[in-house]
Amino acid sequence: MSSITELMPFVVLIPLIAGPVCALLPGRGLPWLLATLAMTTAFILSAMVLAAVFDGATLSYAFGNWAPPVGIEYRVDAANAFVALLITGVSAILLPWGKPLVDDEVPERQGSFYALVLIALAGLLGITLTGDVFNVFVFLEISSLATYGLIAHGRDRRALIAAFRYLIMGTVGATFLLIGIAVLYILTGSLNMVDIAERLPTAEGARALQVGLGFIVVGLAIKLALFPLHHWLPNAYTYAPSLISALIAATATKVALYVMLRFIFDVFGAAYSFAALPLAAALMALAIGSMFAGSWLAIMQSNLKRMLAYSSVAQVGYMVLGVSLTTLAGLSAAFLHLFNHGLMKAALFASAGLVAYRCGGLGMNDLRGIGRQMPWTLTAFALAGVSLVGLPPTAGFISKWYLLSAAVAADQLWLVGLILITSLMALIYIARVVEIAWMQPRPEGAPAVQEAHWTLLAPVWVLVAANFWFGIDTRLTVGGATRAAQALAGGVWP
Amino acid sequence: MTLLSFINYWAVIILMMTGYYCMIVRGNMIKKVIGLGIFQTSVFILFISAGKVIGGATPVLREGVERYSNPLPHVLILTAIVVGIATTAVALALTVRIREAYGSIDDDAIDAAEEDDRV
Amino acid sequence: MTPFLAVLIPFLGAAVISLAANRPRLRDGLCFALPVPLFLTVVGVLVRRVGGDDAMEQTLVEWIPGVSLTLSAQPLGLIFALLASTLYIVATPYAIGYLRAGGYHHLTRFMACYAIALGATMGIAFAENLLTLYLFYEILSISTYPLVAHTGTEKARSGARTYLALLLVTSIGLMLPAIIWIGASAGTLSFTAGGILDDSVSPGAGALLLVVLLYGIGKAAIMPFHRWLPAAMVAPTPVSALLHAVAVVKAGVFSVLTVVLYIFGLEYTQSLLTQPLMLYIAVFTMLAASLVALRQDNLKARLAYSTVSQLAYIVTGALLATELAAIGGGLHMLMHGFGKITLFFCAGAIYVASGINTVSGMDGLARRMPLTMLAFFIGALCVIGLPPTGGFWSKWYLISGAWSTEQYLVVSAFVLSTLLNIGYLMPPVMRAFLRPPPDDEPARYRLSEAPALCLVPLLVTAAGTLVLFILADPAYRLLAMGIP
């Protein structure tokens, strides 16, 4: 137990230290190797951490032996261990996959590229594990700055604009978070999450606290790309290098959601948060807005990556909807979808990346008849799409099942209809791609496209297999999600 | 009296709104970055002014002083300033690259160029 | 010899077939071989079950707390599995012969999806609870989509779109919420003799659930959600024959029978307010689809509407909610399966051999394809329900069931529909045998049957309908085991 506590901070430290080292490494092979090794090690560590906290324990590590609340504390329970496992797991699978794509898209100075990747991931992991609110802000900015740089690596010049606009929006979001943290500090004089939570009851009447909560929720909603604050996301995902699209689609918004929940539940306390502001109603309205706007815009898109990006907006809506039900079942469903959506979007973006790599473009016209030439890639895409739509036996179905059950249990039957309608909208945009890729003939004179090499396909298929595995054996995902929800809202919500 | 006692908050709000306005209304990317800087700075002031203890001295340990102002916000804001500078640096670097790629740093001109890209 | 093995074999087969994509001979060999172990497994399970073994319940994994992925061998499911696996044996050579003769491409994708669809059918037949059934039901919808859109023409794609959209809209939009509702109120989803809903939902909710669930099972093609079936006729004929006359549509009516028998229970169904409503909708579907079939000149479209009508027989049988009618429905599933696949095989053979696909073009066809038209005649007798074919018995029990509940309106609807069946199935036979060919070209008189790979299967299934006339009794007794 104690040894795992000592090891726990290394989940963040390994990528954080490996990052700068990476920047110094020459050539193409070494930086990639180091990055992959670092994330694989972090993955193994976070699996150990999750195993240690799975039955409800909490790990606490005080940096520099400064006891909390004075020093910075890393505090891990089932909720953050679960998210950390997703981040490290997806990146450990995607990094080996992305090597040739990065060689293609970022031919030079790969050392600094992989350094940014590692630092962005370290930032996300830092947000996830830390128990200190100011530390959250710092790590948020670390990962965001690295992400802006990574997005700007995209080959299309529009990547630069996307990165700049994301930077403006993202910084506003982070600054909002900082304002909220300032309010918390002014009211309680502490920065440690647990400590703030203990001291807050004395300040509960203060209107400033409501303002603080509002700033934090809005600031993180920007990072989360919750409708109508999602404008940065489609361009950023579309023009970023393929590896980065897949990585941040699977992880960044999930971390934002996690940290929002951590603030709402652990720092402010669910009882206060949902009473002080009409949070449940607001989140529900925004979630439904996300679901419909995201799905509708996804249907309208003619670029594959852009379509997937809008679909992410819609899927974030499902997670937030789960939270807004204000039941433990709803929160579990949100965590479950957080994990499962990470898996399916990673698989979808990864197969889209392979198409871009082999065929150059991702417009619907480029995709015509591509299924016959890249059968393995497009089959993977179709299967991951089945998961996105939420058909059995995939992880997506399990998410939907729990979300729908939670809505039924909360007596919100009208939500069942909305969830199902947006699922059918997902069916429309996925089926359209499948039809174009498989059932339409290749345009006259189009160059022949070769199937990707098996080393590229293997990680994609691992992700697809994970989608099916977690669609049938749900012990880890459902167990983890239930315990994560328990850790956050156990005892407060029914 | 009450109005004046909240003078730091008034300053913060005015700065914040100025910065925000700058970011949203201006089409020029450099001006957006400047607005962003003002916006962030307003929050730094909010944080630091909270550390002031009325009647307290500079938090340097010395003879004959009983009350000190809270030093922690300063330390925190030092970090935040570093973050802010890094953000500005990245933003400026991106602006330079955008200028190289598009020949302009004005939103409208770039939107027009993006339309061309799409076609 | 367990249900799980029967589900596994086709899926494994699909994987092996895909891997052999680059070696056509090996692939075709695998396709021919695959149905045999499947059939033997199903027979093995049947023998064990009839020999007094228990239901061989197999829990694969606990899927969702309280609901497992479980398979078991129940009498009704065994009939369905036996039907599908038997016809799979004859349909495979037919499919290969047809696709080769018609110059179709992408045989690997076709045969792999064909096998997956069969695996899903086995899963539906052996499902022990509603969620397991739903799982395989959706796999069946998805795996048949590439088959319907196979040719890739604009017409095929739009037909496949209608097909997939209607099936998934009903299953996701209606069936899934109904399942969640049932699971939430009854606390279980297992198929239980006598139903699980009795006291757990209010009568109003139960009545609503019946409507939602019956329409949710879009594969049963109750009007107005029947459009997918005619739309699916753009597929190559082997697909229409095995899947859209047997596997997919029978999966629909099998689900309806199972839901009525084991989720609602017969007595509870009878007590529901909406039972008469749904019954009359089914009766309406039966008659309306027959009337539409009368007006179709395209042979496959005529057969498709005939299928819609025949499916409504089975749904009516289920909704009459008596043992006799339910058994009649189960028997009709079997008999109509054999009869209709024969008709489709014939339609495909006619198309391949002569390019004719309309009823009006069939004048004098029997001179060129006497065997095919004889088989068509026998298949038609079976679908109409005349001896000496198996179709006679299933109609007999259906009408008896309706009679025993004193639903004389339904009885007369059955009779009227039978007359309509004669009206739309006999003209092709009459034209082919009695009318002279449209012109005196010698080619019209020369014997030119379809290739042997197409011809033999249709003769086998035609013979099968005759054999079933004799074998109806064992089938009846098997069904009676599961319907108390």
Tab-separated table of C-alpha atoms in Angstrom, chain C residues 4 49 53 90 99 103 154 158 174 245 251 280 301 306 309 313 322 359 379 394 461:
chain	number	residue	atom	x	y	z
C	4	PHE	CA	-23.117	-21.840	-27.892
C	49	ARG	CA	-33.294	-31.778	-25.831
C	53	ASP	CA	-31.948	-33.288	-21.390
C	90	VAL	CA	-29.251	-25.733	-49.664
C	99	LEU	CA	-23.622	-15.228	-58.001
C	103	GLY	CA	-21.434	-12.255	-62.752
C	154	GLU	CA	-27.944	3.801	-56.688
C	158	SER	CA	-31.268	3.608	-51.481
C	174	LEU	CA	-38.892	1.316	-29.598
C	245	ALA	CA	-37.914	-15.182	-46.604
C	251	ALA	CA	-36.338	-13.810	-36.554
C	280	TYR	CA	-56.688	-6.247	-35.860
C	301	ALA	CA	-41.916	-7.698	-55.122
C	306	SER	CA	-46.742	-12.127	-49.812
C	309	SER	CA	-48.871	-11.030	-45.360
C	313	TYR	CA	-50.438	-14.757	-39.975
C	322	THR	CA	-54.088	-19.366	-27.170
C	359	VAL	CA	-45.122	-12.109	-63.822
C	379	GLY	CA	-43.993	-23.926	-53.141
C	394	SER	CA	-49.966	-24.667	-40.007
C	461	THR	CA	-36.745	-27.443	-50.796
